[in-house]
Amino acid sequence: MERPVIDNLVVGFSAALTPENLFWCFVGVLLGTVIGILPGLGSATGVAILIPVTLTFDPLTALIMLAGIYHGSQFGATTTAILVATPGEASSVVSTFDGYRMARAGRAGPALAISAIGSFTAAFVALIALTTLAPIFADIALGFGPPEILAVMALGLCTIVVFSGGNLLMGAALGLVGVLISSVGVDVGSGTPRYTFDQVGLFGGLPYVEVMIGLFAIGELLNQLHRGMATPIRARFRDLLLTREDLRRSAPATARGTLVGFVLGCLPGAGTTLASFMAYGVEKRFSRNRAQLGTGAIEGVVAPDAATSSGSNANFIPTLVLGVPGGATTAVLLGAFLVYGIQPGPLLFENQPTLVWGLLASFFIGNAILLLLNLPLAPVFAQLLRIRYSILYPLIIVTSLVGAYSIKNSMLSVWIVIVFGFVGYAMKRLNLPVAPLVLGLVIGPLFETALVQTSALGEGSVLPLLASSGTALAILGVALLLIVGPAAVRALRSARRGDGGANGHNNTDTTGITEAETSGSTDGHAANDGADTVHQPPPPERQS
């Protein structure tokens, strides 16, 4: 007979709350934050590097420390994404869209604070769901084969519509360019190198961390230099604190981001990057302030960060229950389990309940430590923006290039950063949205893998397998609705206005005013969305 969840949590907290485990949880969270701040390292690399250090530890203590690194790096990566448009992880890319705009407007403190609060809230809710619903979600995830995963990836690609602004064709084209870039490397189906130009370093593909550093950090820096060196931000201390309005606007965005992140985090291999993009797309559709997204809206910061935090915790459902990694970092952690002689899978909860529930309890403790550690430091981090940019920019360049080199100890990584830095700069000068390119780059490998697997199961045919799966058809229906829905709504509105104009002879002036207002609103929204160019701050003051 299974014990109640509350009894399991009591066992878990009694195991996790020992002085030794608390100390190493704090060390893991602190190290993770530093690792996240350093461009190029990321949680997966940080965990992999430190696994040898933990070989002499008790298995539970070692896993608690490594999990603390995982959670801490998520917040650290967001910190640099907000302050200097340098995402430390791919999942933090979306945080630059509105977070960096808030920082440039003197609101770096609220952006960092709401990121910490939203991440903690999402993690807490996700952990409650994880401890109570893990078996149910594991059964659902177990039913997701290659056809269902392929449908999810198709849905992810369709969110390019959301990030394209007013020019859908341009967004789709940039998304396809991202998919094309992601195809560099060894072909999944045949094992044949493609687009590598006989460079062995490209056999593993173009690593998206280096590409992100180039597109965002170096691209933004070059753009700022072209516009003229901006003066440092001189925000007052009260400008660095959250207001009641900030909290009111953030609550629904946090809830939506938490839900999106948890659902996608339960799927094997989906990771957290797709969750952050999807959460931002949901805000673009359902937020009351969606017209402000891309201009420094607080919803654009908290929703993707909540999705990342929720998804990173939900990643442990397939990892622990099925023995299948939920993302890149949990894949490394899965290897750590095996190193410690632990076999994740359906019997893990039954055979080693103290270890499993102690690890889950440490997630609550680690996220609480992360909030207490970083929330008071948000105004301190924000003061980095007061450093003169003639000093800060060289530091960003050196940190970015060193971080890129440290990933594989290869100069090829440095050249990738430089090349994509100029690509990012060109896109900003041409006012092209970067998000569709990034989304295509991230989803491309996942989509290709699911496509090859589905094709193999169907002996070369994909459609019969998709048609035979009700889940896959439902997901594809949502994707189709995402594509045709906005156009259908606009057509219906236009038809209604036409009928109103034909029938309302006595209200010509009123109708004209309404149409003008509506048209102006629509144009303004499109213009704002088109500025997914989010990353370009307002014209700065010039330094003397």
Coordinates of C-alpha atoms in Angstrom, one line a residue:
M1 CA 0.0 0.0 0.0
E2 CA 1.4 3.4 -1.0
R3 CA 2.0 6.0 1.7
P4 CA 0.2 9.3 1.6
V5 CA 2.1 12.2 -0.1
I6 CA 2.4 14.1 3.2
D7 CA 4.1 11.1 4.9
N8 CA 6.6 10.9 2.0
L9 CA 7.4 14.6 2.2
V10 CA 8.0 14.2 6.0
V11 CA 10.5 11.5 5.2
G12 CA 12.0 13.7 2.5
F13 CA 12.4 16.8 4.6
S14 CA 13.8 14.8 7.5
A15 CA 16.5 13.6 5.1
A16 CA 17.1 16.9 3.4
L17 CA 17.2 19.1 6.5
T18 CA 20.4 17.7 7.9
P19 CA 23.2 20.3 8.4
E20 CA 25.4 18.6 5.8
N21 CA 22.7 18.5 3.1
L22 CA 21.6 22.1 3.9
F23 CA 25.2 23.3 3.5
W24 CA 25.7 21.6 0.1
C25 CA 22.3 22.7 -1.1
F26 CA 23.4 26.3 -0.4
V27 CA 26.8 25.7 -2.1
G28 CA 25.0 24.3 -5.1
V29 CA 22.6 27.2 -5.4
L30 CA 25.4 29.7 -5.0
L31 CA 27.7 28.0 -7.6
G32 CA 24.7 27.6 -9.9
T33 CA 24.0 31.3 -9.8
V34 CA 27.6 32.2 -10.6
I35 CA 27.7 29.5 -13.4
G36 CA 24.5 31.0 -14.9
I37 CA 25.9 34.5 -14.9
L38 CA 29.0 33.4 -16.8
P39 CA 28.1 33.3 -20.6
G40 CA 28.6 29.9 -22.2
L41 CA 28.8 27.6 -19.2
G42 CA 25.1 26.8 -18.5
S43 CA 23.6 24.4 -16.0
A44 CA 24.4 21.2 -18.0
T45 CA 28.1 22.1 -18.3
G46 CA 28.3 23.2 -14.7
V47 CA 26.7 19.9 -13.4
A48 CA 28.9 17.8 -15.7
I49 CA 32.1 19.6 -14.5
L50 CA 31.2 19.2 -10.8
I51 CA 30.1 15.5 -10.9
P52 CA 33.7 14.3 -10.1
V53 CA 33.8 16.5 -7.1
T54 CA 30.8 14.8 -5.6
L55 CA 32.0 11.2 -6.0
T56 CA 33.0 10.9 -2.4
F57 CA 29.7 12.3 -1.1
D58 CA 26.6 10.4 0.1
P59 CA 24.4 9.9 -3.1
L60 CA 21.6 12.1 -1.6
T61 CA 24.0 14.9 -0.7
A62 CA 25.6 14.8 -4.1
L63 CA 22.3 14.9 -6.0
I64 CA 21.0 17.8 -3.7
M65 CA 24.1 19.8 -4.6
L66 CA 23.9 19.1 -8.3
A67 CA 20.2 19.9 -8.3
G68 CA 21.0 23.2 -6.5
I69 CA 23.4 24.0 -9.4
Y70 CA 20.6 23.3 -11.9
H71 CA 18.1 25.7 -10.2
G72 CA 20.7 28.4 -9.4
S73 CA 22.0 28.6 -12.9
Q74 CA 18.5 29.4 -14.2
F75 CA 18.3 32.6 -12.2
G76 CA 22.0 33.5 -12.9
A77 CA 21.4 33.2 -16.7
T78 CA 18.4 35.5 -16.4
T79 CA 20.4 38.1 -14.5
T80 CA 22.8 38.8 -17.4
A81 CA 20.0 38.5 -19.9
I82 CA 18.2 41.4 -18.2
L83 CA 21.2 43.5 -17.4
V84 CA 23.4 43.3 -20.5
A85 CA 21.3 41.3 -23.0
T86 CA 23.6 38.3 -22.6
P87 CA 21.6 35.1 -21.9
G88 CA 23.6 32.5 -20.1
E89 CA 21.2 29.7 -21.2
A90 CA 19.0 29.3 -24.3
S91 CA 16.0 29.3 -22.0
S92 CA 16.9 32.9 -20.9
V93 CA 16.8 34.3 -24.4
V94 CA 13.2 35.4 -24.1
S95 CA 14.1 37.3 -20.9
T96 CA 16.1 39.7 -23.0
F97 CA 13.0 40.8 -25.0
D98 CA 11.4 42.9 -22.2
G99 CA 13.9 42.5 -19.4
Y100 CA 16.7 44.4 -21.2
R101 CA 14.2 47.1 -22.2
M102 CA 13.2 47.5 -18.5
A103 CA 16.8 47.7 -17.5
R104 CA 17.5 50.4 -20.1
A105 CA 14.5 52.3 -18.8
G106 CA 16.0 52.3 -15.3
R107 CA 13.9 49.4 -14.0
A108 CA 16.5 46.6 -13.8
G109 CA 15.7 46.1 -10.1
P110 CA 12.0 45.3 -10.6
A111 CA 12.8 43.1 -13.6
L112 CA 15.3 41.1 -11.5
A113 CA 13.0 41.0 -8.4
I114 CA 9.9 39.9 -10.3
S115 CA 12.0 37.2 -12.1
A116 CA 13.1 35.8 -8.7
I117 CA 9.6 36.0 -7.2
G118 CA 8.0 34.5 -10.3
S119 CA 10.5 31.7 -10.6
F120 CA 10.1 30.8 -6.9
T121 CA 6.3 30.9 -7.1
A122 CA 6.3 28.7 -10.3
A123 CA 8.8 26.3 -8.7
F124 CA 6.7 26.0 -5.6
V125 CA 3.5 25.2 -7.5
A126 CA 5.3 22.9 -9.9
L127 CA 6.9 21.0 -7.0
I128 CA 3.5 20.5 -5.3
A129 CA 2.2 19.2 -8.6
L130 CA 5.3 17.1 -9.0
T131 CA 4.9 15.4 -5.6
T132 CA 1.2 14.8 -6.0
L133 CA 0.7 14.1 -9.7
A134 CA 4.0 12.6 -10.8
P135 CA 2.5 9.1 -11.5
I136 CA -0.4 10.5 -13.4
F137 CA 1.8 12.8 -15.6
A138 CA 4.3 10.0 -16.0
D139 CA 1.6 7.8 -17.5
I140 CA 0.6 10.7 -19.8
A141 CA 4.2 11.3 -20.8
L142 CA 4.7 7.6 -21.4
G143 CA 1.9 7.7 -24.0
F144 CA 3.9 10.4 -25.9
G145 CA 5.7 8.6 -28.7
P146 CA 7.5 10.1 -31.7
P147 CA 4.2 11.1 -33.5
E148 CA 3.0 13.1 -30.4
I149 CA 6.4 14.7 -29.9
L150 CA 6.5 15.6 -33.6
A151 CA 3.1 17.3 -33.2
V152 CA 4.4 19.3 -30.2
M153 CA 7.4 20.4 -32.1
A154 CA 5.2 21.5 -35.0
L155 CA 3.1 23.5 -32.5
G156 CA 6.4 25.1 -31.3
L157 CA 7.3 26.1 -34.8
C158 CA 3.9 27.6 -35.4
T159 CA 4.5 30.0 -32.5
I160 CA 6.8 31.8 -34.9
V161 CA 3.5 33.5 -35.9
V162 CA 3.4 35.2 -32.5
F163 CA 7.0 36.4 -32.8
S164 CA 6.8 37.6 -36.4
G165 CA 4.9 40.8 -35.6
G166 CA 3.2 42.4 -38.6
N167 CA 5.3 40.5 -41.2
L168 CA 4.4 36.8 -41.1
L169 CA 6.3 35.9 -44.2
M170 CA 9.5 37.5 -42.9
G171 CA 9.1 35.7 -39.5
A172 CA 8.5 32.4 -41.3
A173 CA 11.5 32.9 -43.5
L174 CA 13.7 33.7 -40.5
G175 CA 12.4 30.7 -38.7
L176 CA 13.3 28.5 -41.6
V177 CA 16.8 30.1 -41.6
G178 CA 17.1 29.0 -38.0
V179 CA 16.0 25.5 -38.8
L180 CA 18.6 25.4 -41.7
I181 CA 21.3 26.6 -39.3
S182 CA 20.3 23.9 -36.9
S183 CA 20.8 21.2 -39.6
V184 CA 24.6 21.7 -39.6
G185 CA 26.2 18.6 -38.3
V186 CA 25.6 14.8 -38.6
D187 CA 22.3 13.7 -40.2
V188 CA 20.1 12.0 -37.6
G189 CA 18.8 9.4 -40.0
S190 CA 21.9 8.4 -42.0
G191 CA 24.8 9.6 -39.8
T192 CA 26.3 11.5 -42.8
P193 CA 27.9 14.9 -42.1
R194 CA 26.2 17.8 -43.8
Y195 CA 27.1 21.5 -44.2
T196 CA 30.3 20.9 -42.1
F197 CA 32.8 21.9 -44.8
D198 CA 35.1 19.1 -43.5
Q199 CA 35.4 20.8 -40.1
V200 CA 35.3 18.1 -37.5
G201 CA 34.3 20.7 -34.9
L202 CA 31.0 21.2 -36.7
F203 CA 30.0 17.5 -36.7
G204 CA 28.1 18.2 -33.5
G205 CA 26.3 21.1 -35.1
L206 CA 26.4 24.8 -34.4
P207 CA 26.0 25.0 -30.6
Y208 CA 23.1 27.4 -29.8
V209 CA 24.8 28.8 -26.7
E210 CA 27.6 30.3 -28.8
V211 CA 25.0 31.5 -31.3
M212 CA 22.9 33.1 -28.6
I213 CA 25.9 34.9 -27.1
G214 CA 26.8 36.3 -30.6
L215 CA 23.3 37.3 -31.6
F216 CA 22.4 39.0 -28.3
A217 CA 25.5 40.0 -26.4
I218 CA 27.9 41.0 -29.2
G219 CA 25.0 42.0 -31.6
E220 CA 23.6 44.4 -29.0
L221 CA 27.0 45.8 -28.1
L222 CA 27.8 46.5 -31.7
N223 CA 24.4 48.2 -32.2
Q224 CA 25.0 50.4 -29.2
L225 CA 28.4 51.4 -30.4
H226 CA 26.9 52.3 -33.8
R227 CA 24.2 54.4 -32.1
G228 CA 26.7 56.2 -29.8
M229 CA 27.8 55.2 -26.4
A230 CA 24.9 55.6 -24.0
T231 CA 25.3 57.3 -20.6
P232 CA 25.1 55.0 -17.6
I233 CA 21.6 54.6 -15.9
R234 CA 21.2 56.8 -12.8
A235 CA 18.1 55.2 -11.3
R236 CA 16.9 56.2 -7.9
F237 CA 16.7 53.5 -5.3
R238 CA 12.9 53.6 -5.2
D239 CA 12.9 53.0 -8.9
L240 CA 14.6 49.6 -8.2
L241 CA 11.6 48.4 -6.1
L242 CA 8.5 46.6 -7.2
T243 CA 5.2 48.5 -7.0
R244 CA 1.7 47.2 -6.3
E245 CA 0.9 47.6 -10.0
D246 CA 3.9 45.4 -10.9
L247 CA 2.6 42.6 -8.7
R248 CA -0.9 42.9 -10.0
R249 CA 0.2 42.6 -13.6
S250 CA 2.6 39.8 -12.9
A251 CA 0.2 37.4 -11.1
P252 CA -1.8 36.2 -14.1
A253 CA 1.3 36.0 -16.3
T254 CA 3.1 33.9 -13.6
A255 CA 0.1 31.5 -13.5
R256 CA 0.0 31.1 -17.3
G257 CA 3.8 30.7 -17.5
T258 CA 3.8 28.1 -14.7
L259 CA 1.1 26.0 -16.4
V260 CA 2.8 26.1 -19.8
G261 CA 6.2 25.3 -18.3
F262 CA 4.9 22.3 -16.3
V263 CA 3.0 20.7 -19.1
L264 CA 5.9 21.0 -21.6
G265 CA 8.4 20.0 -18.9
C266 CA 6.7 16.7 -18.4
L267 CA 7.4 15.7 -22.0
P268 CA 10.6 13.7 -22.4
G269 CA 13.3 15.7 -24.2
A270 CA 11.3 18.9 -24.5
G271 CA 13.5 20.9 -22.1
T272 CA 12.8 24.4 -20.8
T273 CA 13.7 26.5 -23.8
L274 CA 10.6 25.7 -25.8
A275 CA 8.5 26.3 -22.6
S276 CA 9.9 29.8 -22.2
F277 CA 9.1 30.7 -25.9
M278 CA 5.7 29.2 -25.6
A279 CA 4.9 31.1 -22.4
Y280 CA 5.9 34.4 -24.1
G281 CA 3.7 33.4 -27.1
V282 CA 0.8 32.8 -24.7
E283 CA 1.2 36.3 -23.2
K284 CA 1.2 37.8 -26.7
R285 CA -2.2 36.2 -27.2
F286 CA -3.9 36.5 -23.8
S287 CA -2.3 39.2 -21.7
R288 CA -4.3 42.4 -21.1
N289 CA -1.2 44.3 -21.8
R290 CA 0.0 42.4 -24.8
A291 CA 0.3 45.6 -26.8
Q292 CA 3.2 46.6 -24.5
L293 CA 5.1 43.3 -24.8
G294 CA 8.4 44.0 -26.5
T295 CA 8.7 47.5 -25.0
G296 CA 9.6 46.6 -21.5
A297 CA 6.4 44.9 -20.1
I298 CA 6.8 43.1 -16.8
E299 CA 4.7 40.3 -18.1
G300 CA 7.3 39.6 -20.8
V301 CA 9.8 39.0 -18.0
V302 CA 7.9 37.0 -15.5
A303 CA 6.0 34.6 -17.8
P304 CA 9.0 33.0 -19.5
D305 CA 11.0 32.9 -16.3
A306 CA 8.1 31.2 -14.5
A307 CA 7.8 28.7 -17.4
T308 CA 11.5 28.0 -17.2
S309 CA 11.4 27.4 -13.5
S310 CA 8.3 25.3 -13.6
G311 CA 9.6 23.3 -16.6
S312 CA 13.0 22.6 -15.0
N313 CA 11.2 21.0 -12.0
A314 CA 8.7 19.1 -14.2
N315 CA 11.7 17.7 -16.1
F316 CA 12.3 15.4 -13.2
I317 CA 9.0 13.6 -13.8
P318 CA 10.2 11.7 -16.8
T319 CA 13.7 11.5 -15.4
L320 CA 12.8 9.9 -12.1
V321 CA 9.7 8.0 -13.0
L322 CA 10.6 6.8 -16.5
G323 CA 14.4 7.0 -16.5
V324 CA 14.1 9.3 -19.6
P325 CA 15.8 12.8 -19.4
G326 CA 13.4 15.7 -19.6
G327 CA 16.1 18.0 -21.0
A328 CA 19.9 18.5 -21.4
T329 CA 20.7 19.1 -17.7
T330 CA 18.5 16.2 -16.5
A331 CA 20.3 14.0 -19.0
V332 CA 23.6 14.8 -17.3
L333 CA 21.9 14.2 -13.9
L334 CA 20.6 10.9 -15.2
G335 CA 24.2 10.0 -15.8
A336 CA 25.0 11.1 -12.2
F337 CA 22.4 8.7 -10.9
L338 CA 24.0 5.8 -12.7
V339 CA 27.5 6.8 -11.4
Y340 CA 26.1 6.6 -7.9
G341 CA 24.7 3.2 -8.6
I342 CA 21.0 4.4 -8.7
Q343 CA 18.7 3.2 -11.5
P344 CA 15.9 5.7 -12.2
G345 CA 12.6 4.2 -13.4
P346 CA 9.2 3.1 -12.2
L347 CA 10.6 1.2 -9.2
L348 CA 12.8 4.0 -7.9
F349 CA 10.1 5.5 -5.7
E350 CA 9.4 2.1 -4.2
N351 CA 13.0 0.9 -3.7
Q352 CA 14.7 4.1 -2.5
P353 CA 11.9 6.4 -1.1
T354 CA 14.3 8.3 1.2
L355 CA 16.6 9.3 -1.6
V356 CA 13.8 10.3 -4.0
W357 CA 11.7 12.2 -1.5
G358 CA 14.8 13.7 0.1
L359 CA 15.8 15.0 -3.4
L360 CA 12.3 16.4 -4.0
A361 CA 12.2 18.1 -0.6
S362 CA 15.6 19.7 -1.4
F363 CA 14.0 21.4 -4.4
F364 CA 11.7 23.3 -2.1
I365 CA 14.7 24.2 0.1
G366 CA 16.9 25.1 -2.8
N367 CA 14.4 27.4 -4.4
A368 CA 13.7 29.1 -1.0
I369 CA 17.5 29.7 -0.6
L370 CA 17.7 31.0 -4.1
L371 CA 14.9 33.6 -3.4
L372 CA 16.4 34.7 -0.1
L373 CA 19.9 34.9 -1.7
N374 CA 19.0 36.8 -4.9
L375 CA 16.0 39.0 -4.1
P376 CA 17.9 41.4 -1.8
L377 CA 20.7 41.5 -4.3
A378 CA 18.5 42.6 -7.2
P379 CA 19.1 46.4 -6.6
V380 CA 22.9 45.5 -6.1
F381 CA 23.0 43.7 -9.5
A382 CA 21.1 46.6 -11.0
Q383 CA 23.9 49.0 -10.0
L384 CA 26.1 47.3 -12.6
L385 CA 24.3 49.4 -15.1
R386 CA 25.8 52.5 -13.5
I387 CA 29.3 51.6 -14.7
R388 CA 30.4 53.6 -17.6
Y389 CA 30.0 51.7 -20.9
S390 CA 33.5 52.4 -22.0
I391 CA 34.5 50.0 -19.1
L392 CA 31.5 47.7 -19.2
Y393 CA 31.5 46.9 -22.9
P394 CA 35.1 45.5 -23.0
L395 CA 34.2 43.4 -19.9
I396 CA 31.2 42.0 -21.8
I397 CA 33.3 41.2 -24.9
V398 CA 36.0 39.5 -22.9
T399 CA 33.5 37.5 -20.7
S400 CA 31.5 36.4 -23.7
L401 CA 34.5 35.2 -25.7
V402 CA 36.2 33.5 -22.8
G403 CA 32.9 31.9 -21.9
A404 CA 32.4 30.6 -25.4
Y405 CA 36.0 29.3 -25.6
S406 CA 35.5 27.4 -22.2
I407 CA 32.6 25.4 -23.6
K408 CA 34.8 23.2 -25.8
N409 CA 38.2 24.8 -25.4
S410 CA 38.1 25.5 -29.1
M411 CA 38.7 28.7 -31.1
L412 CA 35.9 27.6 -33.4
S413 CA 33.4 28.6 -30.6
V414 CA 34.9 32.1 -30.5
W415 CA 34.6 32.5 -34.3
I416 CA 31.0 31.4 -34.1
V417 CA 30.3 34.0 -31.5
I418 CA 32.0 36.7 -33.6
V419 CA 30.2 35.7 -36.8
F420 CA 26.8 35.6 -35.2
G421 CA 27.6 38.9 -33.4
F422 CA 27.7 40.6 -36.8
V423 CA 24.6 38.7 -37.9
G424 CA 22.7 40.0 -34.8
Y425 CA 24.0 43.5 -35.4
A426 CA 22.8 43.4 -39.1
M427 CA 19.4 42.2 -38.0
K428 CA 19.0 45.0 -35.5
R429 CA 20.1 47.6 -38.1
L430 CA 17.5 46.1 -40.6
N431 CA 14.9 46.0 -37.9
L432 CA 14.4 42.2 -38.3
P433 CA 12.9 40.1 -35.4
V434 CA 15.5 37.8 -33.9
A435 CA 13.1 35.6 -32.0
P436 CA 11.9 33.5 -35.1
L437 CA 15.5 32.8 -36.0
V438 CA 16.3 31.6 -32.4
L439 CA 13.1 29.6 -32.2
G440 CA 13.9 27.8 -35.5
L441 CA 17.4 27.1 -34.2
V442 CA 16.2 25.6 -30.9
I443 CA 13.3 23.5 -32.3
G444 CA 15.0 22.4 -35.5
P445 CA 17.0 19.5 -34.0
L446 CA 14.1 18.3 -31.8
F447 CA 11.8 18.5 -34.8
E448 CA 14.2 16.5 -37.0
T449 CA 14.7 13.8 -34.5
A450 CA 11.0 13.3 -33.9
L451 CA 10.4 13.4 -37.7
V452 CA 13.0 10.7 -38.4
Q453 CA 11.7 8.5 -35.6
T454 CA 8.1 8.8 -36.7
S455 CA 9.1 8.1 -40.3
A456 CA 11.0 5.0 -39.2
L457 CA 8.0 3.7 -37.3
G458 CA 5.8 4.4 -40.3
E459 CA 8.2 2.8 -42.7
G460 CA 8.8 6.0 -44.5
S461 CA 5.3 7.5 -44.0
V462 CA 4.4 10.0 -41.3
L463 CA 0.8 10.9 -42.0
P464 CA -0.8 7.6 -41.1
L465 CA 0.9 7.6 -37.6
L466 CA -0.2 11.2 -37.0
A467 CA -3.7 10.4 -38.2
S468 CA -4.0 7.4 -35.9
S469 CA -3.1 9.4 -32.8
G470 CA -5.9 11.4 -31.3
T471 CA -3.4 13.3 -29.1
A472 CA -1.2 14.3 -32.1
L473 CA -4.3 15.4 -34.1
A474 CA -5.5 17.6 -31.2
I475 CA -2.1 19.2 -30.9
L476 CA -1.9 19.8 -34.7
G477 CA -5.4 21.3 -34.5
V478 CA -4.1 23.8 -32.0
A479 CA -1.1 24.6 -34.2
L480 CA -3.5 25.1 -37.2
L481 CA -5.7 27.4 -35.1
L482 CA -2.6 29.4 -34.1
I483 CA -1.8 29.9 -37.8
V484 CA -5.3 30.7 -39.2
G485 CA -7.0 32.0 -36.1
P486 CA -5.7 35.6 -36.2
A487 CA -6.5 35.9 -39.9
A488 CA -10.0 34.5 -39.4
V489 CA -10.7 36.9 -36.5
R490 CA -9.5 39.9 -38.5
A491 CA -11.8 38.8 -41.4
L492 CA -14.8 38.4 -39.2
R493 CA -14.2 41.9 -37.7
S494 CA -13.8 43.4 -41.1
A495 CA -17.1 41.7 -42.2
R496 CA -18.9 43.1 -39.2
R497 CA -17.6 46.6 -39.8
G498 CA -18.7 46.3 -43.4
D499 CA -22.2 45.3 -42.3
G500 CA -22.3 48.1 -39.7
G501 CA -21.3 50.6 -42.3
A502 CA -24.0 49.4 -44.8
N503 CA -26.8 49.3 -42.3
G504 CA -26.0 52.1 -39.9
H505 CA -26.8 55.1 -42.1
N506 CA -27.7 57.2 -39.1
N507 CA -24.5 56.6 -37.3
T508 CA -22.0 57.4 -40.0
D509 CA -19.8 59.6 -37.8
T510 CA -19.7 57.3 -34.9
T511 CA -18.9 54.3 -37.1
G512 CA -16.1 56.3 -38.7
I513 CA -14.6 57.2 -35.4
T514 CA -14.8 53.6 -34.1
E515 CA -13.1 52.3 -37.2
A516 CA -10.4 54.9 -37.1
E517 CA -9.7 54.1 -33.4
T518 CA -9.7 50.4 -34.1
S519 CA -7.5 50.7 -37.1
G520 CA -5.1 52.9 -35.1
S521 CA -5.0 50.4 -32.3
T522 CA -4.4 47.5 -34.7
D523 CA -1.6 49.3 -36.5
G524 CA 0.0 50.2 -33.2
H525 CA -0.1 46.7 -32.0
A526 CA 1.4 45.4 -35.2
A527 CA 4.1 48.0 -35.1
N528 CA 4.9 47.0 -31.5
D529 CA 4.9 43.3 -32.4
G530 CA 7.1 43.9 -35.3
A531 CA 9.5 45.4 -33.0
D532 CA 10.3 42.1 -31.7
T533 CA 13.2 44.2 -32.2
V534 CA 12.5 44.3 -28.6
H535 CA 16.2 44.3 -28.1
Q536 CA 16.8 47.8 -29.4
P537 CA 16.6 50.3 -26.6
P538 CA 15.4 53.9 -27.1
P539 CA 17.9 56.3 -28.6
P540 CA 20.5 56.8 -25.8
E541 CA 22.0 60.0 -24.7
R542 CA 25.5 60.5 -26.0
Q543 CA 28.4 60.5 -23.7
S544 CA 30.6 63.6 -23.9

